C-alpha cells in the first residue's frame, strides 16, 4: 500500500508542486495587498450585475439639487427656509427625520424659528462630522441644541484606497472612550422602536449590535478582500440597495410648494440632503462605473439611505448582510482552486485546445459561483481563486512543456524534431498497438567491434562508440530517419514510421551512402586520439511491417516488427566494412538513378525465397552521393604475401588449412590468389606467412570474399572485416612501399 501511494505521489508530483507553489504565491501576493484593487473591481461588478432590488418605500429622500439652490438664490439656505421645510415634513408625521446638512452656525434670517423646530421635534436627528480625512476635511460640530438633546448622529463615510465608499459606520468611537451612533443607525433605531426592536447590549458592548434577529458583525481589517484596512470605530460592509432611484425622492421645492402626496412621509424615515454637484457632497461607490452610462458619483444622503435600508431590512426582512469567510477559509479556497486548475491541466495536458476550453469553462463556473453566492450575501474572493486556477494551469503547462522539451532533447538524439513533435502532439501515438505500413529499414553494424572491445578499456570503448554514434545520428537526422534502436555498435533506422513520405527509400539509400562517407572523418578523429579505425556495413530493405508502440503498459517502445525487419538485418550480415546492400524491394521502390557495383542472389536464413541484393556505390538525382571503388585504390604487390587461411562457417572455423597469397592491397581489402575455390560472401580467417620469425606473433585477421575474378577463377577480391592494429600498420607499410615503387 505504501509503495502504491509513493508511486502515485511520484506520478502526480507535478500537480502537487503546482498546487503548493500556486497556493503559496497567490496567498503571498494577496497578503501584500497587490490584488485588493482587482478584488474591489470584481465586487463593484457584482453590485452592478446583481438583479435590481425593489424600491424601499420606508425611506424618503428630500433632495436639494441645483434647481432648488437657484430658486432659493443662496447656499446655505436660510434658517427660515429650513425651518419651514421641517415643519411641512413634521406635518406628515414621519417616524424619523434626518438632517444631512451641517448647521453648526446660524444662517439668518429665521434662526430662532429653526431653534424652535429643533426643540419641538424629538425625532429629528442632526449630523456631526467626527473623523478627520486625508483631504483636510476637519471635524464639524452639530447644532448645540440637538447635541444637548442627544439628537445627533455621525455622518462620516470611510473610503477605501481607491476613494470608493464600500463600508458604513454604526458607531463612531470618540477620544473620551465614549461613542456616537451614526446618522443611519440613529434614524433606523427611531423607525424600529414602534416595532418593538431596540439595541441589544450596544450600550455595554459597542463592539456588538443586534436588532431583532439581525446581528451586525463588526468589520475587521482583513474581511473579504480587504488587507490590513483601518478598522476604527464600528464598521460594516455596505450592502447597497441601489442609486437614488431605489428610494422615493422629492425636491426641496416640491415640499415647500406642497406638491407632494399628503401621506408620502407618514411613518417613514425622511432624509434631507444635498444632491447638487456644486456642493460636492458626492462620493465614488460601486455604482460609479455603470455600463453604457456616464460615470456618476453618489450623493452622501443616498449612501446614508442605503445604510438605513440595510439596517431595517436586516432587522425586519432577513435581508442578508455581506458576509465573508475567515482568513483560513479563504486560504483553503485558494488551495481548492489551485487543486482544480492543476488537476484539470494535468488530465488534459495532451490537448492544448481542450485544456484552454476547460480552463475557460472552469473560470466561468468560478465567477458564476462567486456571483451567485454574492446574491445570497457572501463576498467570496474571486480574483485570488481565479489567479490560483489559471496560475496552477500555467505551472502545469510549463512543466509539461519543459518535460516535452527535455523529451525532445533526449529523443532528438535519435528522432527528428518533426517526429518528436508528432508523438508529443498526438496522445494516441503513445498508446499500445500498431498499424501496418510500408517502411524502409536501414540496419548498420561495425565490423570487428568485438575484438576492439577486447583490446581497449570499457571507457575507451564508450568513447569510440559515442564518437561514431554522434556522427551517424547527425546524418540520420539530416535525412529524416527515425533511430529505432542502438544495438551496441549497430543502429536500426526507420524511414516511413512514424511519419511516412513518398521518398522514404531514396532518403534511406542516400543516408546510407552519407554514413559511409562520414566514416572517413570519424576515423580521422579516432586516429588523432589513438583509437582504432572503424568500418561499417549497411543493409536496407523495404516492405510492409507493423509499426507502433509495442510492449506492455509498464514498458513499451515505438518500433517496427515483421519479416522485412528481419530481412534487413540478414542483408546487413552479408556486407563488409564500407559496403551497402539493398534488397530488390528497396531498389524498385526507390526508382532513382543508382550506381550498382555488383549484384548477387542469396538464400537468407529464415527467408523462404532467394533474395536479390544490390551493392550500391552511389545515388544520383538530387542527392549526387558516390563512394570510392576498391579497384581504384588497389595496389599491385611486387612480392606476393603468402598466407594460410581457414574458411569460417557461421560462428565456427573449419580446421582445414589452405594456402594462398595476397597479390594486391587496397585501403580496406586485398586481391587473393588461391587454388582452393571460394564462394562469394565466404568468411575466412587468415595469417601472414611472409616473415616466419614473426608468424607466431601475428594476430589473426578476418576477411570476406566479395567478388570472384571473371578472368581467372583462382583470383578473389576480399574485404577485411577484422584487422588488429598491428596488422593494419604492417599492411599499410607494405602498401605504401609498393605504391612508391609503382610511381
XYZ file of C-alpha atoms in Angstrom:
743
model
C 0.000 0.000 0.000
C 2.828 2.359 0.897
C 4.621 1.585 -2.364
C 1.465 2.247 -4.383
C 0.964 5.544 -2.573
C 4.580 6.539 -3.156
C 4.252 5.636 -6.828
C 1.049 7.656 -7.132
C 2.656 10.653 -5.457
C 5.606 10.415 -7.821
C 3.315 10.224 -10.851
C 1.373 13.285 -9.666
C 4.386 15.181 -8.315
C 3.946 17.950 -10.876
C 0.368 18.503 -9.690
C 1.412 18.567 -6.040
C 4.213 21.018 -6.777
C 1.890 23.242 -8.823
C -0.779 23.248 -6.102
C 1.594 24.104 -3.273
C 3.551 26.711 -5.231
C 0.465 28.415 -6.608
C -1.277 28.473 -3.233
C 1.747 29.992 -1.510
C 2.455 32.512 -4.272
C -1.156 33.705 -4.599
C -1.527 33.905 -0.830
C 1.641 35.980 -0.519
C 0.572 38.281 -3.358
C -2.786 38.721 -1.687
C -1.274 39.397 1.739
C 0.890 42.085 0.146
C -2.306 43.801 -0.954
C -1.474 43.584 -4.648
C -4.829 42.024 -5.515
C -7.007 44.373 -3.497
C -7.765 46.756 -6.365
C -8.774 43.880 -8.660
C -10.932 42.348 -5.953
C -12.657 45.677 -5.356
C -13.299 45.924 -9.095
C -14.828 42.434 -9.107
C -17.041 43.369 -6.132
C -18.212 46.517 -7.917
C -19.139 44.477 -10.980
C -21.146 42.091 -8.813
C -23.109 45.046 -7.457
C -23.780 46.284 -10.983
C -24.768 42.858 -12.319
C -26.901 41.888 -9.361
C -30.660 41.874 -10.065
C -32.204 45.245 -9.328
C -33.836 45.312 -5.916
C -37.263 46.708 -5.159
C -37.732 50.310 -4.050
C -37.512 50.721 -0.286
C -40.552 52.921 0.400
C -39.728 53.170 4.116
C -37.176 55.849 3.309
C -37.930 59.147 1.566
C -35.159 61.419 0.351
C -35.731 65.158 0.208
C -33.044 66.251 -2.184
C -31.603 69.712 -2.633
C -30.474 69.955 -6.248
C -29.176 72.758 -8.443
C -32.688 73.969 -9.304
C -33.528 74.289 -5.608
C -30.375 76.284 -4.913
C -31.033 78.578 -7.869
C -34.582 79.140 -6.726
C -33.518 79.989 -3.165
C -30.771 82.190 -4.502
C -28.217 81.214 -1.871
C -26.341 78.426 -0.164
C -26.553 77.543 2.586
C -30.289 78.012 2.518
C -31.544 80.302 5.279
C -32.669 79.003 8.660
C -36.144 80.296 7.861
C -36.427 78.130 4.731
C -35.035 75.110 6.595
C -37.455 75.657 9.496
C -40.400 75.863 7.075
C -39.213 72.649 5.341
C -39.011 70.772 8.637
C -42.478 71.964 9.686
C -44.020 70.677 6.482
C -42.256 67.315 6.915
C -43.370 67.089 10.566
C -46.910 67.646 9.450
C -46.823 64.272 7.597
C -45.832 62.507 10.849
C -42.720 60.580 9.825
C -41.078 58.266 12.355
C -37.685 59.909 11.941
C -36.182 62.917 10.213
C -32.511 63.072 9.317
C -30.980 66.426 8.525
C -27.829 65.649 6.498
C -26.906 69.327 6.322
C -24.326 70.975 8.568
C -25.967 73.575 10.798
C -23.270 74.424 13.328
C -23.607 78.140 12.527
C -26.763 80.313 12.171
C -27.840 81.377 8.681
C -30.212 84.293 9.154
C -32.959 85.146 8.771
C -35.036 82.686 10.785
C -32.506 81.282 13.223
C -34.920 81.461 16.178
C -37.565 79.668 14.144
C -35.109 76.875 13.412
C -34.170 76.612 17.108
C -37.856 76.236 17.946
C -38.219 73.455 15.401
C -35.135 71.697 16.788
C -36.555 71.962 20.286
C -40.025 70.713 19.387
C -39.014 67.793 17.157
C -37.807 64.812 19.211
C -37.466 62.563 16.145
C -35.165 64.966 14.318
C -31.518 63.890 14.063
C -28.769 66.303 13.100
C -25.233 65.471 11.978
C -21.751 65.786 13.342
C -18.527 65.105 11.469
C -16.203 63.255 13.797
C -13.301 61.960 11.724
C -10.558 63.960 10.031
C -9.957 62.832 6.457
C -6.750 62.976 4.471
C -8.113 65.766 2.258
C -8.039 68.315 5.125
C -11.707 67.718 5.838
C -11.822 68.621 9.542
C -14.452 67.604 12.144
C -17.618 69.725 12.242
C -19.740 70.199 15.347
C -23.520 69.680 15.350
C -26.151 72.241 16.404
C -25.697 72.666 20.153
C -29.417 72.305 20.878
C -29.543 68.913 19.153
C -26.330 67.813 20.814
C -27.709 68.609 24.254
C -30.801 66.546 23.462
C -28.626 63.686 22.143
C -30.288 64.015 18.719
C -27.048 63.865 16.763
C -25.557 61.156 14.578
C -22.223 60.904 12.866
C -22.300 61.230 9.079
C -18.707 60.162 8.359
C -18.212 57.786 5.435
C -14.983 55.714 5.416
C -13.372 55.490 1.987
C -11.182 52.763 0.543
C -7.793 53.293 -1.049
C -9.428 53.819 -4.446
C -11.682 56.537 -2.988
C -14.888 54.485 -3.049
C -17.306 54.021 -0.171
C -17.930 50.327 0.483
C -18.272 50.464 4.245
C -20.638 52.206 6.611
C -20.426 53.230 10.261
C -22.764 52.189 13.066
C -20.835 53.695 15.974
C -18.038 56.260 15.979
C -15.573 55.921 18.828
C -14.647 59.243 20.438
C -11.468 60.280 22.216
C -13.036 60.155 25.685
C -13.826 56.416 25.432
C -17.384 57.352 24.552
C -19.066 56.619 21.245
C -21.559 58.250 18.941
C -24.217 56.475 16.922
C -24.115 57.131 13.209
C -26.850 59.103 11.477
C -28.099 55.942 9.730
C -28.248 53.874 12.923
C -29.870 56.698 14.874
C -32.654 57.060 12.297
C -33.070 53.282 11.943
C -33.500 52.905 15.712
C -36.215 55.560 15.701
C -38.017 53.659 12.953
C -37.654 50.286 14.708
C -38.768 51.463 18.135
C -42.519 51.286 17.328
C -41.834 47.759 16.035
C -40.579 46.790 19.494
C -36.966 46.455 18.335
C -34.214 48.185 20.269
C -30.464 47.901 20.599
C -29.288 44.858 22.496
C -26.075 45.110 24.552
C -24.897 48.020 22.444
C -24.550 50.370 25.414
C -22.457 47.928 27.385
C -20.595 46.444 24.438
C -20.135 48.812 21.492
C -18.448 46.013 19.553
C -21.715 44.107 19.229
C -25.086 45.113 17.830
C -28.240 43.054 17.493
C -31.552 44.397 16.266
C -34.302 41.813 16.396
C -32.935 38.655 14.861
C -30.350 40.561 12.879
C -26.807 40.559 14.229
C -24.431 43.099 12.733
C -20.852 41.762 12.876
C -18.179 44.385 13.183
C -15.909 44.809 10.175
C -12.339 43.576 10.709
C -9.165 44.626 8.942
C -8.956 41.577 6.623
C -12.632 40.910 5.938
C -13.461 39.979 2.364
C -10.771 41.295 0.065
C -9.508 43.927 2.494
C -5.905 43.680 3.591
C -4.865 45.439 6.794
C -7.530 48.124 6.381
C -8.219 50.615 9.162
C -10.986 49.093 11.242
C -11.563 52.017 13.597
C -14.987 52.585 15.152
C -17.814 50.137 14.424
C -17.936 49.498 10.688
C -19.800 47.057 8.485
C -19.738 46.210 4.814
C -22.334 48.180 2.881
C -24.860 46.010 1.081
C -26.099 48.690 -1.288
C -29.664 48.545 -2.465
C -29.057 50.911 -5.343
C -28.936 54.501 -6.561
C -31.312 57.298 -5.621
C -33.980 55.741 -7.851
C -34.210 52.904 -5.324
C -35.866 55.285 -2.843
C -38.817 57.661 -3.150
C -37.294 61.091 -3.631
C -38.665 64.583 -3.936
C -37.098 68.020 -4.207
C -36.933 70.798 -1.650
C -39.080 72.998 -3.857
C -41.784 70.320 -4.192
C -42.087 70.078 -0.406
C -42.160 73.830 0.122
C -44.788 74.255 -2.594
C -46.918 71.384 -1.249
C -46.607 69.421 -4.479
C -46.341 66.040 -2.751
C -48.938 63.484 -1.618
C -50.226 64.278 1.901
C -49.179 60.895 3.356
C -45.938 60.351 1.418
C -43.799 60.544 4.554
C -46.157 59.126 7.152
C -44.452 56.540 9.353
C -41.236 56.692 7.365
C -37.655 57.845 7.626
C -37.118 61.166 5.886
C -33.604 62.148 4.860
C -32.797 65.712 3.860
C -29.563 66.212 1.950
C -27.800 67.761 -0.987
C -27.576 66.098 -4.415
C -26.278 69.153 -6.245
C -22.924 68.694 -7.891
C -21.784 72.186 -6.952
C -21.988 71.310 -3.240
C -19.538 68.416 -3.715
C -21.259 66.117 -1.225
C -20.653 63.304 -3.725
C -18.746 60.047 -3.381
C -17.437 57.229 -5.520
C -19.259 53.947 -4.939
C -19.542 50.555 -6.690
C -22.234 52.164 -8.863
C -19.913 54.861 -10.163
C -18.867 52.918 -13.291
C -22.143 51.608 -14.620
C -22.077 50.101 -18.105
C -23.119 52.276 -21.036
C -23.656 55.331 -18.838
C -21.592 58.330 -17.818
C -19.806 57.652 -14.507
C -21.682 59.327 -11.666
C -20.880 59.912 -8.049
C -23.444 59.091 -5.386
C -24.668 61.844 -3.023
C -23.858 61.246 0.635
C -27.537 61.361 1.534
C -28.197 58.403 -0.768
C -25.370 56.412 0.851
C -26.939 57.067 4.260
C -30.279 55.945 2.844
C -28.669 52.688 1.675
C -27.210 52.075 5.137
C -30.560 52.795 6.808
C -32.259 50.435 4.362
C -29.643 47.768 5.126
C -30.243 48.042 8.880
C -34.041 47.969 8.533
C -34.036 45.116 6.015
C -31.750 43.000 8.200
C -33.785 43.596 11.321
C -37.226 43.239 9.714
C -36.910 41.370 6.400
C -33.980 38.999 6.986
C -32.168 40.597 4.053
C -28.639 39.217 4.253
C -25.681 41.285 5.240
C -22.493 40.918 3.239
C -20.531 38.196 4.972
C -17.063 36.880 4.310
C -15.081 33.802 5.247
C -12.407 33.677 7.877
C -8.819 34.002 6.670
C -8.122 30.229 6.933
C -11.276 29.618 4.919
C -10.078 31.974 2.195
C -6.661 30.295 2.083
C -8.416 26.951 1.757
C -10.493 28.450 -1.072
C -7.306 29.418 -2.904
C -5.918 25.925 -2.303
C -9.073 24.297 -3.703
C -8.911 26.253 -6.949
C -5.197 25.643 -7.259
C -6.002 21.951 -6.991
C -8.755 22.181 -9.593
C -6.561 24.095 -12.029
C -3.601 21.742 -11.630
C -5.726 18.585 -11.846
C -7.661 19.679 -14.924
C -4.459 20.795 -16.641
C -2.703 17.542 -15.834
C -5.568 15.405 -17.067
C -5.832 17.380 -20.321
C -2.132 18.091 -20.770
C -2.022 16.350 -24.150
C -4.654 18.607 -25.723
C -3.918 22.336 -25.567
C -7.195 23.232 -27.207
C -9.309 21.123 -24.852
C -7.285 22.412 -21.907
C -7.892 26.036 -22.882
C -11.621 25.411 -23.271
C -11.766 23.616 -19.909
C -9.921 26.394 -18.089
C -12.222 29.000 -19.629
C -15.312 26.993 -18.651
C -13.956 26.349 -15.161
C -13.198 30.048 -14.761
C -16.767 30.777 -15.802
C -18.046 28.347 -13.178
C -15.867 30.034 -10.539
C -17.019 33.544 -11.403
C -20.662 32.490 -11.719
C -20.487 30.632 -8.411
C -18.991 33.630 -6.618
C -21.636 35.887 -8.152
C -24.430 33.537 -7.085
C -23.045 33.438 -3.555
C -22.836 37.238 -3.585
C -26.542 37.435 -4.373
C -27.115 35.465 -1.170
C -24.838 37.758 0.809
C -21.441 36.083 0.627
C -18.432 38.008 -0.598
C -16.028 35.289 -1.717
C -12.640 36.366 -3.132
C -12.922 35.610 -6.840
C -9.655 37.146 -8.048
C -7.264 35.053 -5.890
C -9.204 31.904 -6.743
C -9.134 32.764 -10.442
C -5.439 33.550 -10.233
C -4.850 30.237 -8.435
C -6.815 28.357 -11.085
C -5.003 29.930 -14.015
C -1.645 30.029 -12.227
C -1.647 26.313 -11.435
C -2.714 25.601 -15.022
C 0.193 27.706 -16.282
C 2.642 25.898 -13.992
C 1.402 22.508 -15.212
C 1.536 23.691 -18.816
C 5.082 24.961 -18.327
C 6.047 21.709 -16.617
C 4.616 19.676 -19.491
C 6.305 21.971 -21.999
C 9.583 21.660 -20.118
C 9.200 17.890 -19.942
C 8.378 17.851 -23.624
C 11.438 19.969 -24.327
C 13.588 17.602 -22.283
C 11.948 14.664 -24.022
C 12.532 16.347 -27.347
C 16.136 16.980 -26.400
C 16.551 13.361 -25.342
C 14.711 11.744 -28.222
C 16.145 14.341 -30.571
C 19.340 12.337 -30.411
C 17.510 9.529 -32.148
C 14.467 11.124 -33.803
C 13.946 14.251 -35.870
C 12.131 17.213 -34.318
C 9.268 16.546 -36.693
C 8.845 13.003 -35.393
C 9.141 14.013 -31.749
C 6.584 16.794 -32.215
C 4.269 14.346 -33.930
C 4.481 11.983 -30.966
C 4.106 14.733 -28.374
C 1.145 16.372 -30.093
C -0.713 13.115 -30.672
C -1.512 11.285 -27.413
C -2.910 8.408 -29.472
C 0.617 7.856 -30.737
C 1.636 6.901 -27.197
C -0.925 4.102 -26.850
C -0.057 0.457 -27.215
C -0.719 -1.131 -30.578
C 0.434 -0.760 -34.132
C -0.597 -0.362 -37.741
C 0.509 -1.919 -40.980
C 2.537 0.405 -43.162
C 5.334 0.383 -45.729
C 8.663 1.197 -44.110
C 12.255 1.208 -45.302
C 14.570 -0.328 -42.710
C 18.273 0.558 -42.537
C 20.497 -1.642 -40.375
C 24.161 -0.760 -39.817
C 26.866 -2.526 -37.856
C 30.559 -2.034 -37.142
C 32.893 -4.743 -38.362
C 35.227 -6.382 -35.845
C 33.986 -4.332 -32.924
C 34.065 -7.342 -30.604
C 37.834 -7.635 -30.971
C 38.173 -3.883 -30.472
C 36.199 -4.167 -27.234
C 38.662 -6.757 -26.011
C 41.724 -4.630 -26.819
C 40.542 -1.402 -25.170
C 39.237 -0.422 -21.750
C 35.472 -0.023 -21.270
C 35.907 3.758 -21.010
C 37.741 3.872 -24.334
C 35.131 1.628 -25.945
C 32.410 4.046 -24.830
C 34.380 6.989 -26.283
C 34.724 5.137 -29.593
C 31.009 4.362 -29.710
C 29.883 7.862 -28.732
C 32.063 9.474 -31.371
C 30.748 7.107 -34.032
C 27.090 7.269 -32.988
C 27.092 11.070 -32.724
C 28.291 11.388 -36.308
C 25.763 8.825 -37.553
C 22.943 10.446 -35.600
C 23.544 13.822 -37.269
C 23.364 12.248 -40.730
C 20.253 10.190 -39.922
C 18.638 13.340 -38.551
C 19.512 15.236 -41.736
C 17.813 12.608 -43.900
C 14.729 12.490 -41.620
C 15.300 8.964 -40.419
C 13.980 7.657 -37.110
C 16.522 5.811 -34.976
C 14.610 2.909 -33.549
C 17.403 1.369 -31.548
C 21.111 1.426 -30.781
C 22.102 -2.244 -30.668
C 25.574 -1.972 -29.160
C 27.593 -0.931 -32.191
C 24.621 -1.377 -34.510
C 21.856 1.026 -35.479
C 18.324 0.284 -36.673
C 16.788 3.210 -38.546
C 13.230 3.576 -39.871
C 12.180 5.632 -42.878
C 8.391 5.805 -43.050
C 7.499 5.470 -39.381
C 6.026 7.206 -37.554
C 5.853 9.696 -40.464
C 5.537 8.329 -43.981
C 6.891 10.136 -47.053
C 6.983 9.263 -50.741
C 10.797 9.330 -50.904
C 11.497 7.125 -47.870
C 13.521 4.556 -49.859
C 15.537 7.227 -51.656
C 16.412 9.003 -48.428
C 17.360 5.708 -46.779
C 19.844 4.889 -49.573
C 21.224 8.446 -49.627
C 21.537 8.322 -45.830
C 23.479 5.038 -46.037
C 25.946 6.493 -48.542
C 26.367 9.639 -46.444
C 27.004 7.470 -43.382
C 29.734 5.546 -45.192
C 31.333 8.751 -46.435
C 31.289 10.161 -42.914
C 33.342 7.237 -41.620
C 36.451 8.937 -43.030
C 36.015 11.896 -40.665
C 35.179 9.549 -37.786
C 38.379 7.585 -38.322
C 40.457 10.750 -38.626
C 39.277 11.760 -35.151
C 39.931 8.240 -33.890
C 43.495 8.339 -35.172
C 44.088 11.717 -33.555
C 43.071 10.159 -30.227
C 44.993 6.917 -30.855
C 41.762 4.992 -31.238
C 41.190 2.181 -33.761
C 39.906 2.527 -37.309
C 36.219 1.607 -37.676
C 34.370 0.088 -40.611
C 30.651 -0.257 -41.077
C 28.343 -2.381 -43.176
C 24.779 -1.351 -44.054
C 21.765 -3.349 -45.189
C 18.497 -1.814 -46.461
C 15.091 -3.384 -47.096
C 11.621 -2.035 -47.847
C 8.303 -3.693 -47.108
C 5.151 -3.762 -45.008
C 5.670 -4.051 -41.255
C 3.720 -3.399 -38.078
C 4.721 -0.006 -36.670
C 3.604 1.288 -33.296
C 4.083 1.122 -29.543
C 4.957 -2.452 -28.747
C 5.277 -3.790 -25.205
C 3.279 -3.507 -22.005
C 1.724 -0.679 -20.021
C 4.838 -0.594 -17.817
C 7.367 -0.635 -20.633
C 6.856 -0.061 -24.318
C 8.739 1.416 -27.234
C 7.871 2.706 -30.655
C 9.288 0.159 -33.063
C 8.640 -1.922 -36.163
C 8.288 -5.679 -36.323
C 7.854 -8.106 -39.175
C 9.684 -10.253 -41.690
C 11.028 -7.283 -43.605
C 12.803 -6.047 -40.463
C 14.476 -9.424 -40.068
C 15.422 -9.429 -43.755
C 17.121 -6.035 -43.399
C 19.252 -7.472 -40.588
C 20.109 -10.519 -42.742
C 21.116 -8.291 -45.643
C 23.400 -6.289 -43.371
C 25.142 -9.508 -42.289
C 26.341 -10.082 -45.875
C 28.126 -6.721 -46.032
C 31.690 -5.878 -45.234
C 33.072 -2.585 -43.994
C 32.239 0.275 -46.306
C 29.623 -1.748 -48.194
C 25.901 -1.105 -48.711
C 23.487 -3.837 -49.778
C 19.867 -3.105 -50.646
C 17.108 -5.554 -51.416
C 15.222 -5.734 -54.690
C 12.226 -4.236 -52.859
C 14.184 -1.103 -51.950
C 15.773 -0.928 -55.411
C 12.379 -0.865 -57.125
C 10.714 1.361 -54.541
C 13.478 3.994 -54.738
C 13.049 4.331 -58.515
C 16.104 6.584 -58.803
C 19.437 6.513 -60.595
C 21.751 4.271 -58.530
C 25.309 3.141 -59.136
C 25.184 -0.615 -58.679
C 28.664 -2.054 -58.135
C 27.534 -5.689 -58.018
C 24.517 -7.931 -57.763
C 24.059 -11.268 -56.034
C 21.333 -13.683 -55.051
C 21.362 -15.162 -51.564
C 19.245 -17.562 -49.592
C 18.975 -15.761 -46.310
C 18.353 -17.662 -43.122
C 14.689 -17.611 -42.150
C 13.636 -16.369 -45.618
C 11.779 -18.889 -47.780
C 12.751 -17.466 -51.153
C 16.052 -16.316 -52.685
C 16.735 -12.619 -52.313
C 18.347 -10.421 -54.956
C 20.785 -7.955 -53.414
C 22.386 -4.894 -54.969
C 25.635 -3.336 -53.822
C 25.070 0.400 -54.011
C 28.027 2.654 -54.708
C 26.199 5.903 -55.390
C 22.886 7.694 -55.865
C 22.032 10.327 -58.442
C 19.047 12.625 -58.705
C 19.054 15.441 -56.178
C 21.493 13.623 -53.873
C 24.638 13.045 -56.016
C 26.495 10.951 -53.449
C 29.106 8.335 -54.503
C 31.512 6.007 -52.696
C 35.072 5.353 -53.944
C 35.588 1.874 -55.509
C 38.007 -0.722 -54.195
C 39.533 -1.170 -57.645
C 40.527 2.473 -57.771
C 42.734 2.076 -54.674
C 44.155 -1.449 -55.339
C 47.981 -1.539 -55.424
C 49.733 -4.498 -57.086
C 52.460 -6.045 -54.914
C 55.953 -6.627 -56.290
C 56.253 -9.608 -53.984
C 53.341 -11.805 -53.024
C 52.356 -12.013 -49.361
C 51.908 -15.675 -48.606
C 49.123 -16.603 -46.205
C 47.376 -19.518 -44.599
C 43.640 -19.337 -44.180
C 40.657 -21.310 -42.949
C 37.054 -20.940 -44.003
C 34.583 -19.683 -41.340
C 31.220 -21.428 -41.337
C 28.759 -19.379 -39.307
C 30.367 -18.957 -35.887
C 32.750 -21.870 -36.336
C 36.149 -22.041 -38.084
C 36.984 -25.133 -40.197
C 40.202 -26.842 -39.110
C 41.432 -27.410 -42.701
C 44.231 -25.008 -43.692
C 44.569 -23.617 -47.199
C 47.491 -21.767 -48.769
C 47.288 -18.602 -50.779
C 48.933 -15.272 -51.472
C 47.927 -11.642 -51.427
C 48.905 -10.119 -54.782
C 47.324 -6.702 -54.281
C 46.355 -4.418 -51.403
C 43.756 -1.675 -51.167
C 42.923 0.557 -48.251
C 40.405 -1.952 -46.873
C 40.912 -5.151 -48.807
C 43.195 -7.292 -50.915
C 43.370 -9.483 -54.031
C 43.790 -13.113 -53.046
C 45.277 -15.856 -55.220
C 44.349 -19.384 -54.121
C 43.931 -22.761 -55.768
C 41.100 -23.569 -53.357
C 37.720 -22.445 -54.712
C 35.928 -19.887 -52.537
C 32.318 -18.898 -52.747
C 31.284 -15.291 -52.792
C 30.493 -13.954 -49.291
C 32.614 -16.663 -47.708
C 34.319 -15.585 -44.498
C 37.944 -16.558 -43.973
C 40.427 -16.390 -41.141
C 43.951 -15.711 -42.405
C 47.512 -15.211 -41.189
C 50.533 -13.785 -42.992
C 53.468 -16.168 -43.624
C 55.905 -13.755 -45.222
C 58.058 -13.220 -42.158
C 58.429 -16.615 -40.458
C 60.137 -15.053 -37.476
C 57.041 -13.065 -36.683
C 54.477 -15.596 -37.889
C 53.529 -16.936 -34.490
C 53.213 -13.429 -33.076
C 50.973 -12.066 -35.819
C 47.357 -11.829 -34.774
C 44.549 -13.408 -36.745
C 42.813 -11.410 -39.474
C 39.323 -11.921 -40.874
C 38.016 -11.148 -44.346
C 35.043 -11.779 -46.603
C 35.123 -12.776 -50.258
C 33.272 -10.024 -52.054
C 33.964 -10.932 -55.676
C 35.413 -13.619 -57.935
C 37.565 -12.754 -60.900
C 35.722 -13.204 -64.195
C 39.040 -13.922 -65.966
C 40.833 -16.340 -63.629
C 38.710 -18.347 -61.126
C 41.712 -18.571 -58.751
C 41.680 -14.839 -58.004
C 39.330 -13.309 -55.458
C 38.649 -9.837 -54.145
C 38.463 -9.953 -50.369
C 37.433 -7.283 -47.884
C 38.993 -7.267 -44.454
C 36.376 -7.450 -41.710
C 38.659 -7.627 -38.665
C 42.179 -6.226 -38.634
C 44.101 -5.812 -35.380
C 46.090 -2.598 -35.139
C 49.391 -4.430 -35.608
C 48.167 -5.999 -38.838
C 46.816 -2.658 -40.093
C 50.175 -0.975 -39.562
C 52.024 -3.778 -41.303
C 49.741 -3.918 -44.349
C 49.714 -0.144 -44.715
C 53.509 -0.085 -44.675
C 53.682 -2.771 -47.378
C 51.066 -0.942 -49.497
C 52.904 2.399 -49.217
C 56.210 0.819 -50.237
C 54.649 -0.786 -53.321
C 52.752 2.391 -54.139
C 56.023 4.360 -54.158
C 57.699 1.691 -56.318
C 54.845 1.796 -58.844
C 55.121 5.554 -59.043
